Amino acid sequence: MDPINVDFGNKSVMPETPKGSTVKKVIVSLILTVVLGAVLYYVMLPALNFKALELYIYIGVLIMAYIGIFGMLSQAYFRPEYMEYAKNKAKVPIVMILVLAAFVGIGYLTGVEFFRAKDYAELINVKEGNFAEEIEEVDFQSVPRLDKDSSNMIATRALGELSDYVSQFVVNSYYSTQINYKGTPVRVQSLDYGDIFKWLKNTKEGIPAYIIVDMTTQKAETVRLDEGMKYSPAEHFNEYLIRHVRFKYPSLMLGDPSFEIDETGRPFWIVPVLDKTIGLFGGTDVQGAIIVDSINGDTTLVSTSLDGTTNLPTDKFVTDKEFQWLDQVYSATIVNQQYNYYGKYNNGFINSLIGQENVRVTSQGYNYLALNDDVYMYTGVTSISSDQSIIGFVLINQRTKEAVYYQQPGALEETARTSAQGKVQQYGYRATFPILLNVSGEPTYFMALKDSSELVKMYAMVNVEQSTLVGVGTSLAECTESYAAELEKNGVNVEVDVDSMGQEEAPDEPKEETVEVSGTVEEIRSTITGGETYFYIKLADNLSYYKVAVKDAEKIVILNVGDKITFTVDKKATDQIIPVKSVK
């Protein structure tokens, strides 16, 4: 018996359409998306530049927002029968997202290192130099003796001495910039509002001061301003630094700002202008800077290659006296990355993976060196196949990007730090990242030795070629004499004019006010950190814990709850955990 065929026709089922005009829904969705776009632009601040990845993210978010708004107006999220209708109307926006993603993907591929290795290697021009001939013997009067953490600690203590500031403002440790100020290496530190309520109270007058920390004398100066700084990263709304700059230069890609002062002491923010020089998103480089007066918000664009908006040609950007005070145009992150591209790809991408002839990279860390009234980033250079020693080091000018490589085999910076710390292991001091000095023709690592409170206690010098040759001392003169004696023992004679170092205070004698705190022991806790044992002791009727290192007070281990004890501490210490100077 033949089967019975029933023809139901070839009619397609149409999606159910919600009430109301589709055109009206589209128009309302577009209007709401534009409003949302304005708010997002104010918050995200993308550069209106086709090389800026954040612009594509911004556009993608807006398209997704349009789809979401249209779906809500169509009630598709509440009435499943309308979902097919919403999906049909979202086809064009979805295609736009796919096209956008494809464009970004192609743009990324045009700048990948595999295809453009030579271009990456040419981002920075590196010259070969001679250490003994080109690096002048150290001027001990201008040797920086602090790192960023110690500088922040000193700045915080200096701010604490100003009763009218300490309750309203805090030191902004992120914006701590090493510059040359009147021929002296210093760190300039901006302040931040203590909290949102203190911002509301003080924003009209702005930030009233900044702090200068002398890297050689370790002294801090709080500079009060006649007019407060009204434009900074600490502000909100239109006075927020990047928003203020973005509204004036909507198409420029901006780097991280740095805080600097000119030779008169006037505070400025230096905002690098970035460019993507390889493909669409590759080869980040600096093509200029925007100088923002932090007090009145005036901006000056100093450009090396912005056609049509160039204030100064390239040569004047480097040599014009008006801008010689600039020290941090090229960030250490960018120049360090560019040197690594140069070191890895100077013989091609394949060579960086196979063979690796003459492939070299920077060591894990960097520091800053003051030379010729400019600031240079210093870092060691090591073979990519070995991380146990350096084969040389590179100095890169952070204003001009002039880079010089010096061939100098020797110990890696971390090895030198370990040698220095081993020399004073009984104290448990930590070494800062080294600075490279020329001591009578001998390449020498110099570093400060700090305690757990970030106070500089001693100094160390380590020979680059022979890291076992170490000199230490509580003053720079004592350290240098110790280093010279160590070299002489091993047949290396150096002449050091100790008198040229001037009279300096030993770093382990900081001038600070102390106070005695006595009481009955209520609670005892202990921990081991970095191989050292610390006791945390709470006294009756006292909310703080007092931190004592066993190496500094051995009898602390036999202390019991109920015992009487007296601590000597910093007079201004108010934290929940307070380091102890001495114990009775």
XYZ file of C-alpha atoms in Angstrom:
584
model
C 0.000 0.000 0.000
C 1.445 3.332 -1.047
C 2.160 5.947 1.699
C -0.117 8.960 1.898
C 1.743 12.256 1.180
C 0.349 15.342 2.807
C 1.569 18.702 1.467
C 1.470 21.395 4.095
C 2.835 23.981 1.693
C 6.145 25.813 1.769
C 5.203 28.730 4.004
C 7.919 30.079 6.384
C 6.971 31.032 9.894
C 7.476 34.783 10.455
C 8.829 35.912 13.831
C 6.274 37.595 16.035
C 6.614 41.384 15.926
C 6.238 43.491 19.085
C 3.879 46.443 19.129
C 5.139 49.835 18.046
C 7.096 51.166 15.110
C 10.427 49.525 14.338
C 11.779 52.851 13.023
C 10.896 54.508 16.314
C 12.688 51.781 18.264
C 15.792 52.210 16.085
C 15.803 56.006 16.533
C 15.335 55.803 20.315
C 18.056 53.135 20.517
C 20.447 55.349 18.543
C 19.728 58.378 20.733
C 20.278 56.416 23.942
C 23.473 54.916 22.495
C 24.790 58.395 21.655
C 24.055 59.567 25.206
C 25.778 56.487 26.612
C 28.655 57.071 24.179
C 29.180 60.591 25.506
C 29.313 59.289 29.071
C 31.678 56.453 28.129
C 33.934 58.833 26.211
C 34.172 61.061 29.275
C 35.205 58.046 31.346
C 37.276 55.996 28.876
C 38.922 58.944 27.048
C 39.936 56.992 23.902
C 42.142 58.716 21.362
C 40.242 59.403 18.140
C 43.051 57.772 16.226
C 42.780 54.669 14.053
C 46.052 53.389 15.616
C 44.545 53.441 19.116
C 43.244 50.016 20.155
C 41.054 51.617 22.817
C 39.085 53.389 20.053
C 37.988 50.029 18.595
C 37.095 48.765 22.056
C 35.042 51.919 22.591
C 33.204 51.484 19.261
C 32.608 47.789 19.959
C 31.113 48.584 23.372
C 28.758 51.135 21.802
C 27.560 48.690 19.149
C 26.900 46.075 21.812
C 25.088 48.711 23.866
C 22.864 49.538 20.862
C 21.973 45.865 20.456
C 21.158 45.621 24.160
C 19.032 48.779 24.170
C 17.097 47.714 21.070
C 16.463 44.320 22.667
C 15.056 45.986 25.772
C 12.791 48.291 23.763
C 11.570 45.242 21.841
C 10.892 43.416 25.133
C 12.913 40.507 23.768
C 14.443 39.839 27.196
C 10.984 39.541 28.764
C 8.957 37.977 25.921
C 10.799 35.029 24.318
C 8.509 35.179 21.275
C 10.091 38.555 20.344
C 13.679 37.290 20.537
C 13.788 36.173 16.900
C 12.597 39.635 15.839
C 15.372 41.311 17.886
C 17.981 38.962 16.426
C 16.928 39.800 12.872
C 17.225 43.528 13.575
C 20.679 43.024 15.168
C 22.225 41.476 12.053
C 23.674 44.753 10.764
C 25.293 45.744 14.115
C 26.696 42.223 14.480
C 28.189 42.433 10.982
C 29.723 45.783 11.977
C 31.352 44.145 15.016
C 32.731 41.315 12.859
C 34.119 43.813 10.324
C 35.660 45.807 13.185
C 37.232 42.671 14.651
C 38.565 41.642 11.230
C 40.075 45.099 10.732
C 41.757 44.971 14.121
C 43.032 41.465 13.428
C 44.506 42.453 10.059
C 45.986 45.575 11.614
C 47.619 43.487 14.311
C 49.067 41.045 11.759
C 50.668 43.902 9.822
C 52.760 44.677 12.870
C 53.690 41.283 14.285
C 57.359 40.785 15.066
C 57.648 37.704 12.855
C 57.062 39.772 9.707
C 58.549 43.091 10.840
C 61.585 42.071 12.924
C 63.919 44.488 11.111
C 61.575 47.423 11.742
C 61.414 46.578 15.446
C 65.209 46.382 15.614
C 65.446 49.871 14.103
C 63.140 51.547 16.632
C 66.218 52.691 18.523
C 69.638 53.647 17.242
C 72.358 52.202 19.478
C 75.972 53.375 19.353
C 78.996 51.542 20.726
C 80.929 53.365 23.437
C 84.124 53.050 25.490
C 83.500 52.993 29.227
C 86.893 54.245 30.414
C 86.989 57.100 27.894
C 83.361 58.255 27.819
C 82.096 57.711 31.364
C 83.756 60.299 33.558
C 85.136 59.276 36.910
C 82.509 59.536 39.564
C 81.783 62.865 41.202
C 80.915 61.665 44.683
C 79.052 64.885 45.404
C 76.382 63.924 42.853
C 75.987 60.179 43.438
C 72.316 59.307 44.084
C 72.121 57.357 47.332
C 68.413 56.579 47.502
C 65.970 54.497 45.531
C 62.296 55.251 44.967
C 61.061 53.449 48.089
C 63.488 55.260 50.395
C 62.644 58.561 48.726
C 58.933 57.948 49.327
C 59.620 57.204 52.981
C 61.640 60.404 53.437
C 58.992 62.443 51.619
C 56.259 60.994 53.841
C 58.221 61.922 56.951
C 58.763 65.447 55.628
C 55.053 65.873 54.953
C 54.312 64.649 58.461
C 56.174 67.655 59.840
C 53.583 69.999 58.332
C 50.553 69.846 60.561
C 48.370 71.812 58.153
C 49.006 69.290 55.336
C 49.313 65.894 56.947
C 45.612 65.497 57.710
C 44.496 66.528 54.217
C 47.167 65.241 51.825
C 49.375 62.193 51.326
C 52.507 61.608 49.293
C 51.707 60.177 45.851
C 54.366 57.462 45.654
C 53.515 56.582 42.031
C 54.423 60.019 40.675
C 57.943 60.166 42.055
C 60.240 61.331 39.260
C 64.032 61.437 39.320
C 65.296 64.575 37.584
C 68.323 66.863 37.555
C 67.387 70.055 39.368
C 69.985 72.818 39.319
C 72.697 70.244 38.654
C 71.616 67.922 41.490
C 69.862 64.547 41.181
C 66.571 64.781 43.071
C 63.185 63.123 43.162
C 60.163 65.372 42.946
C 57.002 64.008 44.520
C 53.469 65.186 43.975
C 50.832 65.027 46.685
C 47.404 63.429 46.589
C 44.197 64.132 48.469
C 43.760 61.976 51.566
C 40.337 60.752 50.441
C 37.282 61.831 48.440
C 35.983 64.046 51.253
C 39.313 65.832 51.540
C 39.269 66.263 47.775
C 35.851 67.925 48.026
C 37.178 70.236 50.717
C 40.451 71.208 48.995
C 39.960 70.838 45.243
C 38.984 74.490 44.742
C 42.393 75.635 46.003
C 44.261 72.662 44.534
C 47.288 70.780 45.867
C 49.280 73.379 47.840
C 52.804 71.918 47.722
C 55.186 69.296 46.399
C 58.254 67.654 47.900
C 61.855 67.588 46.675
C 64.075 64.790 47.993
C 67.791 65.342 47.418
C 69.228 61.983 46.313
C 72.719 62.884 47.595
C 72.074 64.495 50.970
C 68.906 62.465 51.685
C 67.133 65.606 52.830
C 63.596 66.575 51.878
C 62.140 70.005 51.230
C 58.426 70.715 51.105
C 57.848 73.502 48.587
C 54.720 75.547 49.292
C 53.067 77.128 46.272
C 51.495 80.570 46.077
C 48.756 78.980 43.960
C 47.752 75.349 44.290
C 48.102 72.705 41.565
C 44.617 72.414 40.098
C 45.429 69.892 37.331
C 46.797 66.479 38.269
C 45.979 62.748 38.206
C 44.563 63.259 41.713
C 41.735 65.450 40.414
C 38.347 64.429 39.052
C 36.067 65.711 36.298
C 37.551 68.314 33.909
C 40.650 69.005 36.037
C 41.713 65.366 35.863
C 45.031 65.606 33.986
C 44.476 63.107 31.154
C 40.893 64.335 30.569
C 42.127 67.941 30.415
C 44.759 66.953 27.822
C 42.402 64.666 25.877
C 39.838 67.433 25.323
C 42.574 69.667 23.891
C 44.213 66.960 21.766
C 41.471 64.397 20.968
C 43.439 62.533 18.298
C 46.784 62.114 20.099
C 47.716 58.881 21.860
C 48.982 59.651 25.347
C 51.509 57.885 27.543
C 51.826 57.837 31.316
C 52.489 61.338 32.699
C 55.486 62.227 34.841
C 55.799 65.034 37.374
C 58.647 67.512 36.897
C 59.670 71.040 37.887
C 61.555 73.574 35.799
C 64.645 75.418 37.018
C 62.457 78.019 38.767
C 60.640 75.317 40.716
C 57.318 75.641 38.887
C 55.529 72.263 38.725
C 54.524 70.677 35.400
C 53.150 67.395 34.133
C 54.920 65.868 31.132
C 52.573 63.717 29.040
C 54.351 61.750 26.265
C 52.685 61.692 22.841
C 52.843 58.139 21.472
C 52.752 56.711 17.969
C 52.465 53.190 16.594
C 55.181 53.064 13.960
C 54.900 49.446 12.779
C 51.669 48.211 11.262
C 48.543 49.405 13.033
C 49.368 48.661 16.660
C 53.080 47.767 16.793
C 56.271 49.652 17.464
C 55.244 52.028 20.254
C 57.416 55.147 20.173
C 57.360 58.690 21.522
C 56.918 61.462 18.980
C 56.682 64.386 21.346
C 55.357 65.595 24.664
C 52.625 67.789 26.044
C 53.839 70.049 28.844
C 50.986 70.904 31.204
C 51.272 73.697 33.745
C 49.832 72.024 36.832
C 48.652 75.349 38.286
C 46.730 76.975 35.441
C 46.377 74.079 32.981
C 48.213 75.782 30.088
C 49.538 73.215 27.597
C 52.474 73.258 25.194
C 52.894 70.598 22.515
C 56.535 69.870 21.776
C 56.610 67.476 18.854
C 59.215 65.655 16.825
C 57.030 64.558 13.920
C 53.447 65.805 14.144
C 52.817 67.259 10.712
C 50.849 70.476 10.818
C 51.039 70.854 14.590
C 54.769 70.888 15.176
C 55.808 73.593 17.608
C 59.501 72.915 17.217
C 61.490 70.886 14.698
C 63.293 67.803 15.957
C 66.710 69.403 16.459
C 65.309 72.197 18.619
C 63.327 69.742 20.678
C 66.674 68.289 21.693
C 68.828 71.417 21.840
C 66.571 74.419 22.542
C 67.436 75.814 25.987
C 63.778 76.441 26.750
C 63.227 72.695 27.096
C 66.558 71.542 28.531
C 64.932 71.099 31.938
C 62.841 68.210 30.610
C 64.234 64.901 31.851
C 61.548 62.219 31.474
C 60.050 62.310 27.949
C 60.871 58.699 27.056
C 59.756 56.373 29.846
C 62.127 53.679 31.057
C 59.551 51.057 30.054
C 59.492 52.161 26.402
C 63.249 52.535 25.894
C 63.932 49.274 27.724
C 61.460 47.487 25.434
C 62.970 49.093 22.332
C 66.484 48.043 23.292
C 65.270 44.468 23.761
C 63.778 44.557 20.241
C 67.144 45.792 18.962
C 69.073 43.133 20.864
C 66.804 40.269 19.803
C 66.055 41.127 16.173
C 69.163 42.899 14.855
C 69.966 39.703 12.908
C 66.376 38.769 12.075
C 63.497 36.975 13.768
C 64.651 33.426 12.934
C 68.070 34.133 14.453
C 66.387 35.173 17.699
C 65.021 31.612 17.995
C 67.571 29.448 16.178
C 71.299 30.047 16.439
C 70.793 33.251 18.448
C 73.996 34.826 17.178
C 74.643 38.172 18.922
C 71.205 38.071 20.580
C 71.154 40.017 23.830
C 68.564 41.408 26.218
C 68.536 43.717 29.201
C 68.859 42.371 32.712
C 65.917 42.203 35.103
C 65.928 45.757 36.411
C 67.151 49.284 35.764
C 68.153 52.450 37.555
C 68.764 56.090 36.722
C 72.066 57.893 36.278
C 72.633 61.653 36.148
C 74.999 62.641 33.335
C 75.518 65.982 31.580
C 72.405 67.539 33.161
C 70.209 64.745 31.795
C 68.775 61.565 33.253
C 69.812 58.255 31.699
C 68.252 54.878 32.205
C 70.948 52.363 33.054
C 70.567 48.599 32.717
C 72.889 45.679 32.240
C 72.875 43.637 29.028
C 73.179 39.874 29.037
C 73.306 37.115 26.442
C 69.896 35.551 25.873
C 71.430 32.128 26.495
C 72.808 33.038 29.920
C 71.510 35.083 32.824
C 74.492 34.595 35.149
C 76.566 37.569 33.997
C 76.413 40.703 31.904
C 78.278 41.243 28.666
C 77.858 45.011 28.845
C 75.419 47.717 29.738
C 73.428 50.425 28.007
C 72.727 54.065 28.883
C 69.667 55.684 27.277
C 68.928 59.407 27.527
C 65.298 59.803 28.612
C 64.947 63.174 26.926
C 66.527 62.469 23.542
C 66.544 58.614 23.365
C 70.271 58.668 22.613
C 71.460 55.131 23.418
C 75.038 53.967 23.949
C 76.122 50.378 24.560
C 79.322 49.708 26.498
C 80.930 46.297 26.292
C 81.891 45.327 29.823
C 81.742 41.698 30.975
C 81.090 41.117 34.630
C 78.640 40.190 37.327
C 74.900 40.545 36.920
C 73.318 43.234 39.068
C 71.509 40.657 41.187
C 74.803 38.896 41.811
C 76.317 42.189 42.967
C 73.360 42.797 45.292
C 73.789 39.324 46.788
C 77.505 39.983 47.349
C 76.791 43.302 49.056
C 74.075 41.820 51.270
C 76.341 38.917 52.177
C 78.962 41.353 53.421
C 76.536 42.647 56.056
C 74.365 39.561 56.486
C 74.425 39.912 60.271
C 72.243 43.035 59.923
C 69.791 41.674 57.375
C 70.044 44.797 55.175
C 68.666 44.814 51.620
C 70.562 46.354 48.713
C 68.982 48.773 46.252
C 69.303 48.156 42.517
C 72.903 49.140 41.639
C 74.134 52.259 39.885
C 77.203 51.843 37.676
C 80.105 54.173 38.506
C 83.583 54.741 37.153
C 85.905 54.592 40.162
C 89.426 55.373 38.900
C 88.717 53.473 35.691
C 87.176 50.486 37.478
C 83.527 49.747 36.547
C 81.871 49.590 39.946
C 78.359 48.878 41.200
C 77.215 51.272 43.911
C 74.164 50.622 46.076
C 72.623 51.632 49.364
C 71.887 49.072 52.085
C 68.503 49.520 53.783
C 66.808 48.095 56.811
C 63.228 46.833 56.952
C 61.960 50.393 57.505
C 63.494 51.600 54.207
C 66.112 53.623 56.107
C 69.547 53.736 54.448
C 72.033 52.315 56.938
C 75.164 51.648 54.886
C 76.631 51.796 51.393
C 78.323 49.159 49.270
C 80.610 49.096 46.226
C 81.063 45.911 44.214
C 83.552 45.426 41.409
C 81.777 44.569 38.153
C 84.431 42.162 36.880
C 85.062 40.489 40.252
C 81.895 40.538 42.325
C 83.713 39.126 45.366
C 85.531 42.447 45.765
C 83.179 44.396 48.006
C 83.581 47.515 50.106
C 81.019 48.669 52.677
C 80.716 51.565 55.103
C 78.293 53.683 57.073
C 79.371 56.752 55.072
C 80.354 57.160 51.450
C 83.930 57.981 52.425
C 84.210 54.872 54.605
C 82.663 52.718 51.868
C 85.083 54.041 49.252
C 88.114 53.517 51.493
C 86.965 49.968 52.206
C 86.499 49.313 48.478
C 89.900 50.767 47.583
C 91.570 48.602 50.260
C 89.775 45.512 48.926
C 90.970 46.218 45.395
C 94.528 46.855 46.558
C 94.592 43.472 48.294
C 93.867 41.902 44.922
C 96.457 43.889 42.985
C 94.175 46.656 41.696
C 95.329 50.134 42.697
C 92.852 53.003 42.627
C 93.226 56.593 43.690
C 90.224 58.098 45.406
C 90.112 61.640 46.737
C 88.062 61.093 49.877
C 88.275 64.783 50.769
C 86.234 65.603 47.638
C 83.260 63.809 49.121
C 82.637 66.559 51.634
C 81.389 66.113 55.175
C 78.395 63.843 55.337
C 76.306 62.337 58.049
C 76.329 58.591 58.467
C 73.072 57.212 57.104
C 72.503 55.122 60.225
C 72.076 58.266 62.313
C 68.885 59.802 60.956
C 67.775 62.930 62.769
C 64.401 61.903 64.029
C 62.509 62.429 67.257
C 61.795 59.369 69.369
C 59.600 58.626 72.343
C 59.496 55.865 74.938
C 56.402 53.670 75.288
C 56.057 51.504 78.398
C 53.457 48.975 79.430
C 52.526 45.431 80.327
C 52.792 42.757 77.636
C 49.314 41.586 76.669
C 50.009 39.537 73.524
C 53.065 38.154 71.715
C 53.198 36.968 68.109
C 56.172 36.000 65.931
C 56.993 35.419 62.268
C 59.989 34.690 60.067
C 60.538 37.022 57.104
C 63.548 36.852 54.797
C 65.255 34.439 57.179
C 64.890 36.853 60.119
C 62.649 36.337 63.175
C 60.405 39.208 64.265
C 58.227 39.516 67.385
C 55.021 41.589 67.395
C 54.162 42.672 70.922
C 50.908 44.279 72.072
C 50.787 46.227 75.307
C 47.790 46.535 77.584
C 45.525 49.501 76.766
C 47.354 50.005 73.442
C 45.957 49.186 69.996
C 49.324 48.996 68.194
C 51.707 46.079 67.809
C 55.411 46.822 68.306
C 57.710 45.063 65.824
C 61.084 43.885 67.204
C 63.774 41.997 65.260
C 65.410 39.251 67.319
C 68.812 40.216 65.910
C 68.397 43.670 67.447
C 67.147 42.496 70.871
C 67.969 38.841 71.527
C 66.395 38.764 75.024
C 62.999 39.416 73.453
C 62.657 35.626 72.994
C 62.291 35.096 76.777
C 59.598 37.756 77.134
C 56.303 36.567 78.606
C 52.765 37.916 78.788
C 52.499 40.087 81.906
C 56.100 41.325 81.794
C 56.862 45.042 81.883
C 58.738 46.482 78.895
C 59.774 49.840 77.386
C 60.156 50.517 73.652
C 61.821 53.468 71.923
C 59.908 54.337 68.744
C 59.550 57.135 66.216
C 57.560 59.942 67.826
C 55.327 60.307 64.757
C 54.607 56.578 64.331
C 50.857 55.942 64.452
C 50.434 52.770 62.373
C 48.921 49.551 63.672
C 52.417 47.993 63.449
C 55.231 50.235 64.737
C 58.949 49.365 64.233
C 60.946 49.535 67.482
C 64.252 51.439 67.683
C 65.414 49.902 70.966
C 64.113 47.818 73.874
C 64.497 48.145 77.654
